[in-house]
CSV table of C-alpha atoms in Angstrom, one decimal:
chain,number,residue,atom,x,y,z
A,29,PRO,CA,-7.9,-99.6,7.7
A,30,GLY,CA,-7.5,-103.2,6.4
A,31,ILE,CA,-7.1,-105.0,9.9
A,32,SER,CA,-9.8,-106.9,11.7
A,33,VAL,CA,-10.0,-109.0,14.9
A,34,HIS,CA,-12.7,-111.8,15.2
A,35,GLN,CA,-13.3,-113.9,18.2
A,36,LEU,CA,-13.5,-117.5,17.4
A,37,GLY,CA,-15.7,-120.3,18.8
A,38,ASN,CA,-13.0,-121.5,20.9
A,39,GLY,CA,-12.6,-118.1,22.8
A,40,SER,CA,-9.5,-117.2,20.9
A,41,TYR,CA,-8.9,-114.3,18.6
A,42,ARG,CA,-7.8,-114.2,15.1
A,43,VAL,CA,-6.3,-111.1,13.5
A,44,ARG,CA,-6.6,-110.5,9.9
A,45,ILE,CA,-4.3,-108.0,8.1
A,46,GLY,CA,-5.8,-107.6,4.5
A,47,LYS,CA,-4.3,-106.7,1.0
A,48,LYS,CA,-5.4,-103.1,1.6
A,49,PHE,CA,-2.8,-102.6,4.3
A,50,THR,CA,-0.1,-105.3,3.2
A,51,ARG,CA,-0.4,-104.5,-0.4
A,52,THR,CA,0.3,-108.1,-1.1
A,53,LEU,CA,-1.4,-111.3,0.4
A,54,PRO,CA,-3.5,-111.1,3.7
A,55,ILE,CA,-1.9,-112.2,7.0
A,56,THR,CA,-3.6,-113.9,9.7
A,57,LYS,CA,-2.7,-115.1,13.2
A,58,ASP,CA,-4.5,-116.3,16.3
A,59,PHE,CA,-4.0,-115.3,20.0
A,60,SER,CA,-5.6,-116.0,23.3
A,61,VAL,CA,-5.9,-112.3,24.3
A,62,VAL,CA,-6.5,-108.9,22.8
A,63,GLU,CA,-4.5,-106.7,25.0
A,64,GLY,CA,-0.9,-106.9,26.0
A,65,PRO,CA,2.4,-107.3,24.0
A,66,GLN,CA,1.6,-110.9,23.5
A,67,GLY,CA,-1.9,-110.1,22.3
A,68,CYS,CA,-3.6,-109.1,19.2
A,69,ARG,CA,-2.9,-105.4,19.6
A,70,GLY,CA,0.9,-106.0,20.4
A,71,TRP,CA,1.3,-107.9,17.2
A,72,ILE,CA,-0.6,-105.4,15.3
A,73,ALA,CA,1.5,-102.6,16.5
A,74,GLU,CA,4.6,-104.6,15.7
A,75,GLN,CA,3.5,-105.3,11.9
A,76,ILE,CA,2.7,-101.4,11.6
A,77,ARG,CA,6.2,-100.7,12.6
A,78,ASP,CA,7.7,-103.2,10.2
A,79,THR,CA,5.5,-102.2,7.4
A,80,GLY,CA,6.3,-98.2,8.0
A,81,ALA,CA,10.0,-99.2,7.8
A,82,LEU,CA,9.3,-101.3,4.9
A,83,ARG,CA,7.5,-98.4,3.0
A,84,GLU,CA,10.5,-96.0,3.9
A,85,MET,CA,12.7,-98.5,2.4
A,86,GLN,CA,10.7,-98.8,-0.7
A,87,LEU,CA,10.7,-102.6,-0.6
A,88,THR,CA,7.8,-104.7,-1.3
A,89,SER,CA,6.5,-107.2,1.2
A,90,ARG,CA,7.8,-110.2,-0.9
A,91,GLN,CA,11.3,-108.6,-1.0
A,92,LEU,CA,11.2,-108.1,2.6
A,93,ALA,CA,10.3,-111.9,3.1
A,94,GLN,CA,13.2,-112.7,1.0
A,95,ALA,CA,15.5,-110.5,2.8
A,96,LYS,CA,14.5,-112.1,6.2
A,97,ASP,CA,15.2,-115.7,4.8
A,98,ALA,CA,18.3,-114.4,3.4
A,99,PHE,CA,19.5,-113.1,6.8
A,100,HIS,CA,18.7,-116.2,8.5
A,101,ARG,CA,20.5,-118.3,6.1
A,102,LEU,CA,23.5,-116.0,6.0
A,103,GLY,CA,24.2,-115.7,9.8
A,104,ASP,CA,26.9,-113.5,10.4
A,105,ILE,CA,27.9,-112.9,6.6
A,106,PRO,CA,27.1,-109.3,5.5
A,107,LEU,CA,24.4,-109.2,2.7
A,108,PRO,CA,26.3,-106.7,0.5
A,109,ASP,CA,29.5,-109.2,0.5
A,110,VAL,CA,26.9,-111.8,-1.0
A,111,VAL,CA,25.6,-109.5,-3.4
A,112,LYS,CA,28.9,-108.5,-4.6
A,113,TYR,CA,30.1,-112.0,-5.0
A,114,TYR,CA,26.8,-112.9,-6.8
A,115,PHE,CA,27.5,-110.2,-9.5
A,116,ASP,CA,31.4,-110.6,-9.6
A,117,SER,CA,32.1,-114.2,-9.2
A,118,GLY,CA,29.5,-115.8,-11.4
A,119,PRO,CA,25.9,-116.5,-10.6
A,120,GLY,CA,25.1,-120.1,-10.3
A,121,GLY,CA,28.6,-121.2,-11.2
A,122,ARG,CA,28.6,-119.4,-14.5
A,123,LYS,CA,31.9,-117.9,-15.8
A,124,VAL,CA,31.7,-114.1,-15.2
A,125,THR,CA,31.4,-112.1,-18.6
A,126,LYS,CA,31.9,-108.3,-18.8
A,127,ILE,CA,29.4,-106.6,-21.1
A,128,GLU,CA,32.1,-105.6,-23.6
A,129,ASP,CA,33.3,-109.0,-23.9
A,130,ALA,CA,29.7,-110.2,-24.4
A,131,ILE,CA,29.4,-107.5,-27.0
A,132,LYS,CA,32.4,-109.1,-29.0
A,133,ILE,CA,30.9,-112.4,-28.8
A,134,TYR,CA,27.6,-111.0,-30.2
A,135,GLN,CA,29.4,-109.4,-32.8
A,136,ALA,CA,31.4,-112.4,-33.8
A,137,HIS,CA,28.1,-114.5,-33.9
A,138,HIS,CA,26.2,-112.1,-36.4
A,139,LYS,CA,29.2,-112.1,-38.6
A,140,LYS,CA,29.5,-115.9,-38.6
A,141,ALA,CA,25.6,-116.1,-39.3
A,142,GLY,CA,26.1,-113.7,-42.3
A,143,SER,CA,24.5,-110.6,-40.9
A,144,SER,CA,25.4,-107.6,-43.0
A,145,GLU,CA,28.2,-105.4,-41.9
A,146,ASP,CA,26.0,-102.5,-41.6
A,147,TYR,CA,23.5,-104.4,-39.4
A,148,VAL,CA,26.3,-105.5,-37.1
A,149,LYS,CA,27.7,-102.1,-36.7
A,150,ALA,CA,24.2,-100.5,-36.0
A,151,GLN,CA,23.8,-103.3,-33.2
A,152,VAL,CA,27.2,-102.5,-31.7
A,153,ILE,CA,26.6,-98.8,-31.7
A,154,SER,CA,23.5,-99.5,-29.6
A,155,LEU,CA,25.3,-101.8,-27.3
A,156,ASN,CA,28.3,-99.4,-26.8
A,157,VAL,CA,26.0,-96.6,-25.5
A,158,LEU,CA,25.0,-98.9,-22.6
A,159,SER,CA,28.7,-100.2,-21.9
A,160,GLU,CA,29.9,-96.6,-21.9
A,161,THR,CA,27.4,-94.9,-19.8
A,162,ALA,CA,26.9,-97.8,-17.3
A,163,GLY,CA,30.4,-99.0,-17.3
A,164,ASN,CA,32.0,-102.3,-18.3
A,165,LEU,CA,30.2,-104.5,-15.7
A,166,ALA,CA,29.5,-108.2,-15.4
A,167,LEU,CA,26.4,-109.1,-17.5
A,168,ALA,CA,24.8,-110.1,-14.2
A,169,ARG,CA,24.7,-106.5,-12.9
A,170,PHE,CA,22.3,-105.6,-15.7
A,171,THR,CA,19.0,-106.4,-13.9
A,172,ALA,CA,15.6,-105.3,-14.9
A,173,GLU,CA,15.7,-102.6,-12.1
A,174,PHE,CA,19.0,-101.5,-13.2
A,175,LEU,CA,18.1,-101.2,-17.0
A,176,ASP,CA,14.9,-99.5,-16.1
A,177,LYS,CA,16.6,-96.7,-14.3
A,178,TRP,CA,19.3,-96.5,-17.0
A,179,PHE,CA,16.8,-96.1,-19.5
A,180,GLU,CA,14.9,-93.3,-17.5
A,181,LYS,CA,18.3,-91.4,-17.0
A,182,THR,CA,19.9,-91.8,-20.4
A,183,LYS,CA,16.7,-91.0,-22.2
A,184,ALA,CA,16.7,-87.7,-20.3
A,185,ASP,CA,20.4,-87.2,-20.8
A,186,ARG,CA,20.4,-87.7,-24.5
A,187,LYS,CA,17.2,-86.3,-25.2
A,188,TRP,CA,16.0,-89.6,-26.9
A,189,GLY,CA,12.5,-89.2,-28.4
A,190,ASP,CA,10.0,-92.2,-28.6
A,191,ILE,CA,11.5,-93.9,-31.8
A,192,ASN,CA,15.1,-93.8,-30.3
A,193,THR,CA,13.9,-95.2,-27.1
A,194,PHE,CA,12.2,-98.0,-28.7
A,195,ASN,CA,15.0,-98.8,-31.1
A,196,TYR,CA,17.5,-99.1,-28.1
A,197,VAL,CA,14.9,-101.2,-26.2
A,198,ARG,CA,14.8,-103.5,-29.2
A,199,ASP,CA,18.6,-103.7,-29.7
A,200,LEU,CA,19.3,-104.4,-26.0
A,201,LYS,CA,16.5,-107.0,-25.7
A,202,MET,CA,17.9,-108.8,-28.6
A,203,PHE,CA,21.3,-108.8,-27.0
A,204,PHE,CA,20.4,-110.1,-23.7
A,205,ARG,CA,18.2,-112.7,-25.3
A,206,PHE,CA,21.4,-113.9,-27.0
A,207,CYS,CA,23.2,-113.7,-23.9
A,208,THR,CA,20.6,-116.0,-22.1
A,209,GLY,CA,20.8,-118.5,-24.8
A,210,ARG,CA,24.4,-118.6,-24.6
A,211,ASP,CA,23.9,-119.2,-20.9
A,212,LEU,CA,26.1,-116.1,-20.2
A,213,ILE,CA,23.1,-114.8,-17.8
A,214,PRO,CA,20.4,-116.9,-16.3
A,215,ARG,CA,17.4,-114.9,-17.8
A,216,ASN,CA,16.7,-112.0,-20.1
A,217,PRO,CA,16.1,-109.1,-17.9
A,218,PHE,CA,13.5,-107.6,-20.4
A,219,ASP,CA,11.3,-110.5,-19.7
A,220,ASP,CA,10.5,-108.8,-16.2
A,221,HIS,CA,7.1,-107.1,-15.8
A,222,ILE,CA,9.0,-103.9,-14.8
A,223,PHE,CA,9.1,-103.0,-18.7
A,224,VAL,CA,5.3,-102.5,-18.8
A,225,TRP,CA,6.1,-99.0,-20.1
A,226,VAL,CA,7.6,-100.6,-23.4
A,227,LYS,CA,3.9,-101.6,-24.4
A,228,ALA,CA,2.7,-98.2,-23.9
A,229,LEU,CA,5.6,-96.9,-26.0
A,230,ARG,CA,4.8,-99.4,-28.6
A,231,LYS,CA,1.0,-98.5,-28.7
A,232,ARG,CA,2.0,-94.6,-29.2
A,233,LEU,CA,4.5,-95.3,-31.9
A,234,LYS,CA,1.9,-97.3,-33.8
A,235,LYS,CA,-0.8,-94.6,-33.4
A,236,LYS,CA,1.9,-92.2,-34.8
A,237,SER,CA,2.6,-94.3,-37.6
A,238,GLU,CA,-1.0,-94.4,-38.7
A,239,LYS,CA,-0.8,-90.6,-39.2
A,240,VAL,CA,0.7,-89.6,-42.4
A,241,THR,CA,3.5,-86.9,-41.8
A,242,VAL,CA,5.5,-85.0,-44.3
A,243,TYR,CA,8.2,-82.4,-44.2
A,244,THR,CA,7.3,-79.0,-45.4
A,245,THR,CA,9.0,-77.4,-48.4
A,246,GLN,CA,11.2,-75.1,-46.2
A,247,GLU,CA,12.0,-78.1,-43.9
A,248,ALA,CA,13.3,-80.3,-46.9
A,249,LYS,CA,15.3,-77.2,-48.1
A,250,GLN,CA,16.9,-76.7,-44.6
A,251,LEU,CA,17.8,-80.4,-44.5
A,252,LEU,CA,19.2,-80.3,-48.1
A,253,GLU,CA,21.4,-77.5,-47.4
A,254,ALA,CA,22.5,-78.9,-44.1
A,255,ALA,CA,23.7,-82.0,-45.8
A,256,MET,CA,25.4,-79.8,-48.6
A,257,ALA,CA,26.9,-77.6,-46.0
A,258,ASN,CA,28.4,-80.5,-43.9
A,259,PRO,CA,29.9,-83.1,-46.3
A,260,GLU,CA,31.4,-85.1,-43.7
A,261,LEU,CA,27.9,-86.4,-42.6
A,262,ASP,CA,27.6,-87.9,-46.2
A,263,LEU,CA,24.2,-87.4,-46.5
A,264,LEU,CA,23.3,-85.2,-49.3
A,265,ALA,CA,22.8,-88.4,-51.5
A,266,TRP,CA,20.4,-89.6,-48.9
A,267,PHE,CA,18.2,-86.8,-48.7
A,268,ALA,CA,18.3,-86.0,-52.3
A,269,THR,CA,17.3,-89.6,-53.5
A,270,THR,CA,14.6,-90.1,-50.7
A,271,PHE,CA,13.1,-86.7,-51.3
A,272,PHE,CA,12.9,-86.5,-55.1
A,273,SER,CA,12.6,-90.4,-55.9
A,274,GLY,CA,10.5,-91.9,-53.1
A,275,ILE,CA,13.0,-94.8,-52.4
A,276,ARG,CA,12.2,-96.4,-49.2
A,277,VAL,CA,14.5,-95.8,-46.2
A,278,ASP,CA,14.9,-99.7,-45.9
A,279,GLU,CA,16.0,-99.8,-49.6
A,280,MET,CA,18.8,-97.2,-49.3
A,281,PRO,CA,21.3,-99.2,-47.5
A,282,LYS,CA,21.2,-101.8,-50.6
A,283,MET,CA,21.7,-98.9,-53.0
A,284,THR,CA,25.1,-98.5,-54.8
A,285,TRP,CA,26.2,-95.9,-57.2
A,286,ASP,CA,26.0,-98.3,-60.1
A,287,ARG,CA,22.2,-98.1,-59.8
A,288,PHE,CA,22.3,-94.5,-61.4
A,289,ARG,CA,22.3,-94.7,-65.1
A,290,TRP,CA,23.5,-91.1,-65.7
A,291,ASP,CA,23.1,-91.2,-69.4
A,292,ASP,CA,19.4,-92.5,-69.3
A,293,LYS,CA,18.6,-90.3,-66.4
A,294,ILE,CA,17.0,-93.5,-64.4
A,295,ILE,CA,17.6,-94.9,-60.8
A,296,SER,CA,17.3,-98.7,-61.3
A,297,LEU,CA,15.8,-100.6,-58.3
A,298,PRO,CA,16.1,-104.4,-59.1
A,299,LYS,CA,14.3,-107.3,-57.0
A,300,GLU,CA,17.4,-107.5,-54.8
A,301,VAL,CA,17.3,-103.9,-53.8
A,302,VAL,CA,13.5,-103.4,-53.2
A,303,ALA,CA,12.1,-103.9,-49.6
A,304,LYS,CA,8.8,-104.9,-48.0
A,305,GLY,CA,7.7,-106.8,-50.8
A,306,GLY,CA,7.6,-103.9,-52.8
A,307,GLN,CA,7.8,-104.0,-57.0
A,308,PRO,CA,11.3,-103.7,-58.9
A,309,ARG,CA,10.9,-100.5,-60.8
A,310,HIS,CA,12.9,-97.6,-62.6
A,311,ILE,CA,12.6,-94.2,-61.4
A,312,GLU,CA,13.3,-91.2,-63.9
A,313,PHE,CA,15.4,-88.5,-62.5
A,314,THR,CA,13.6,-85.3,-61.7
A,315,ASP,CA,15.1,-81.7,-62.2
A,316,ALA,CA,15.1,-81.4,-58.5
A,317,PHE,CA,17.1,-84.6,-57.9
A,318,THR,CA,19.6,-83.7,-60.5
A,319,SER,CA,20.2,-80.2,-59.4
A,320,TRP,CA,21.2,-81.6,-55.9
A,321,ILE,CA,22.7,-84.9,-56.7
A,322,LYS,CA,25.3,-83.2,-59.0
A,323,LYS,CA,26.6,-80.9,-56.0
A,324,ILE,CA,28.4,-84.0,-54.9
A,325,PRO,CA,32.0,-83.9,-56.2
A,326,GLY,CA,32.8,-86.5,-58.9
A,327,VAL,CA,29.5,-87.8,-58.4
A,328,ARG,CA,29.2,-89.6,-61.9
A,329,LYS,CA,32.4,-91.5,-61.0
A,330,LYS,CA,31.5,-92.7,-57.7
A,331,GLU,CA,31.5,-96.5,-56.8
A,332,GLY,CA,30.2,-98.7,-53.9
A,333,PRO,CA,27.4,-97.8,-51.4
A,334,LEU,CA,25.5,-94.8,-52.1
A,335,VAL,CA,25.6,-93.8,-48.4
A,336,SER,CA,27.7,-95.2,-45.6
A,337,MET,CA,25.6,-96.6,-42.7
A,338,ARG,CA,28.3,-95.9,-40.2
A,339,ASN,CA,26.8,-94.2,-37.4
A,340,TRP,CA,23.9,-93.6,-39.5
A,341,ARG,CA,21.3,-92.8,-36.8
A,342,HIS,CA,23.6,-90.3,-35.2
A,343,ARG,CA,24.4,-88.4,-38.5
A,344,ILE,CA,20.7,-88.2,-39.4
A,345,ASP,CA,20.1,-86.7,-35.8
A,346,LYS,CA,23.0,-84.5,-36.3
A,347,ALA,CA,21.6,-83.3,-39.7
A,348,HIS,CA,18.2,-82.5,-38.2
A,349,GLU,CA,19.8,-80.6,-35.4
A,350,ILE,CA,21.8,-78.4,-37.6
A,351,ALA,CA,18.9,-78.0,-40.1
A,352,LYS,CA,16.7,-77.2,-36.7
A,353,VAL,CA,14.3,-79.4,-38.3
A,354,PRO,CA,12.3,-81.9,-36.1
A,355,LYS,CA,12.8,-85.7,-37.1
A,356,LYS,CA,9.6,-87.1,-38.6
A,357,ARG,CA,8.8,-90.8,-38.8
A,358,ASN,CA,8.6,-92.1,-42.4
A,359,ALA,CA,8.3,-88.6,-43.6
A,360,LEU,CA,10.8,-88.7,-46.5
A,361,ARG,CA,9.1,-91.1,-48.6
A,362,HIS,CA,5.7,-89.5,-47.6
A,363,THR,CA,6.8,-86.0,-48.5
A,364,PHE,CA,7.9,-87.3,-51.9
A,365,ALA,CA,4.6,-89.4,-52.6
A,366,SER,CA,2.3,-86.6,-51.5
A,367,ASN,CA,4.2,-83.7,-53.6
A,368,TYR,CA,4.3,-86.0,-56.6
A,369,TYR,CA,0.5,-86.8,-56.4
A,370,VAL,CA,-0.4,-83.3,-56.0
A,371,LYS,CA,1.9,-82.2,-58.8
A,372,THR,CA,0.7,-84.8,-61.5
A,373,GLY,CA,-2.7,-85.8,-60.1
A,374,ASP,CA,-1.9,-89.2,-61.2
A,375,ALA,CA,-2.2,-92.1,-58.5
A,376,LYS,CA,-1.0,-94.7,-61.1
A,377,ALA,CA,2.2,-93.0,-61.9
A,378,THR,CA,2.8,-92.1,-58.2
A,379,ARG,CA,2.2,-95.9,-57.4
A,380,GLU,CA,4.6,-96.9,-60.0
A,381,LYS,CA,7.5,-94.6,-58.6
A,382,LEU,CA,6.8,-95.8,-55.1
A,383,GLY,CA,6.6,-99.7,-56.1
A,384,GLN,CA,3.0,-99.7,-54.7
A,385,GLU,CA,0.3,-102.1,-56.2
A,386,THR,CA,-3.1,-100.7,-55.2
A,387,ASP,CA,-4.5,-97.1,-54.7
A,388,GLU,CA,-6.0,-98.1,-51.4
A,389,VAL,CA,-2.4,-98.6,-49.8
A,390,LEU,CA,-1.3,-95.4,-51.6
A,391,PHE,CA,-4.0,-93.0,-50.2
A,392,ARG,CA,-3.9,-94.9,-46.8
A,393,HIS,CA,-0.2,-94.7,-46.2
A,394,TYR,CA,1.2,-92.1,-48.2
A,395,ILE,CA,-0.9,-89.1,-49.5
A,396,SER,CA,-1.3,-86.2,-47.2
A,397,LEU,CA,-3.1,-83.1,-48.0
A,398,ILE,CA,-0.6,-80.6,-49.6
A,399,GLU,CA,-1.6,-77.4,-51.5
A,400,LYS,CA,-0.8,-77.1,-55.2
A,401,LYS,CA,1.4,-74.2,-54.6
A,402,ASP,CA,3.3,-76.1,-51.8
A,403,ALA,CA,4.0,-78.9,-54.5
A,404,GLU,CA,5.2,-76.4,-57.0
A,405,ALA,CA,7.5,-75.0,-54.3
A,406,PHE,CA,9.1,-78.4,-53.5
A,407,TRP,CA,9.7,-79.5,-57.0
A,408,ALA,CA,11.2,-76.1,-57.7
A,409,LEU,CA,13.9,-76.6,-54.8
A,410,ARG,CA,17.4,-76.0,-56.0
A,411,PRO,CA,20.8,-75.5,-54.3
A,412,GLY,CA,21.4,-71.9,-53.4
């Protein structure tokens, strides 16, 4: 299938091996005879043998052509030696840079550029996962094929969900783009077409984000109790504040303890704290919030950041694991908004708590259908 022989006007024969057979561009060749090793059939048999071997090697026709050319130019020099030299001795005359050194250069660049300390730490954590699992290899070793296989294995080993996987793709892509700009590697491996699965992942996440998800009252209780029982995670303030005040996750890293006005029972969010174009606002303490936040020893005298962002992603995952609750995208703020609206029936008051301007945004993105009895149980949550 995919092979044809035609007799030409001059009496010779033209063999055409089509794309159906080669899986790439068609191949044509002219012969004076059909039979025999020097004729059409002999050449066709030779192509079939080569293509069969090619398929067993799992190489494309383009890769086979490149290998043939490389062997011709190398002569007696073994191909593995050349590949090793390319990776370890600097492709194209570049100085060899190992990934751990590149991470330090990347970290220093962000610090000099004024990036926040928490952002830099989060980036380095992602990159360290790659260097620790793959090894301190030369940057040139991290080809598209290498990274594609690394993602497949690491995702399975570490049980990454879609969000974690996409976050690592984003962080590594930015890192290798930086390395390309600094001429540490010839090109960003993420520019290769091999990462078409990332587009499907992005679409899947976008579809998920369009659906409002919330934590049930029981799930919220389990997360709060897990945070309280494991103070080393430093997450009780995180869950108490996001569940019972509606502060955005993006606003939490900017929150400091002096934003809590204990005597006035108000959380103050000025312009420099709010995210995503939200509105500056004051949020009154709820009884639920007060009951959980006061379980933090010496809470009224605390200073500095509300929650440390060091290894934040890992700590959040650990809290969900201890609580035996599945992690849900954007669900903390959604849970507050949905329960607050059901409790009050007041869209305007709910918007003011969230810093939203219109009812359309509120109902499209934040309100889930929660029964009144569930909302009552949510606001009645107290430490055991």
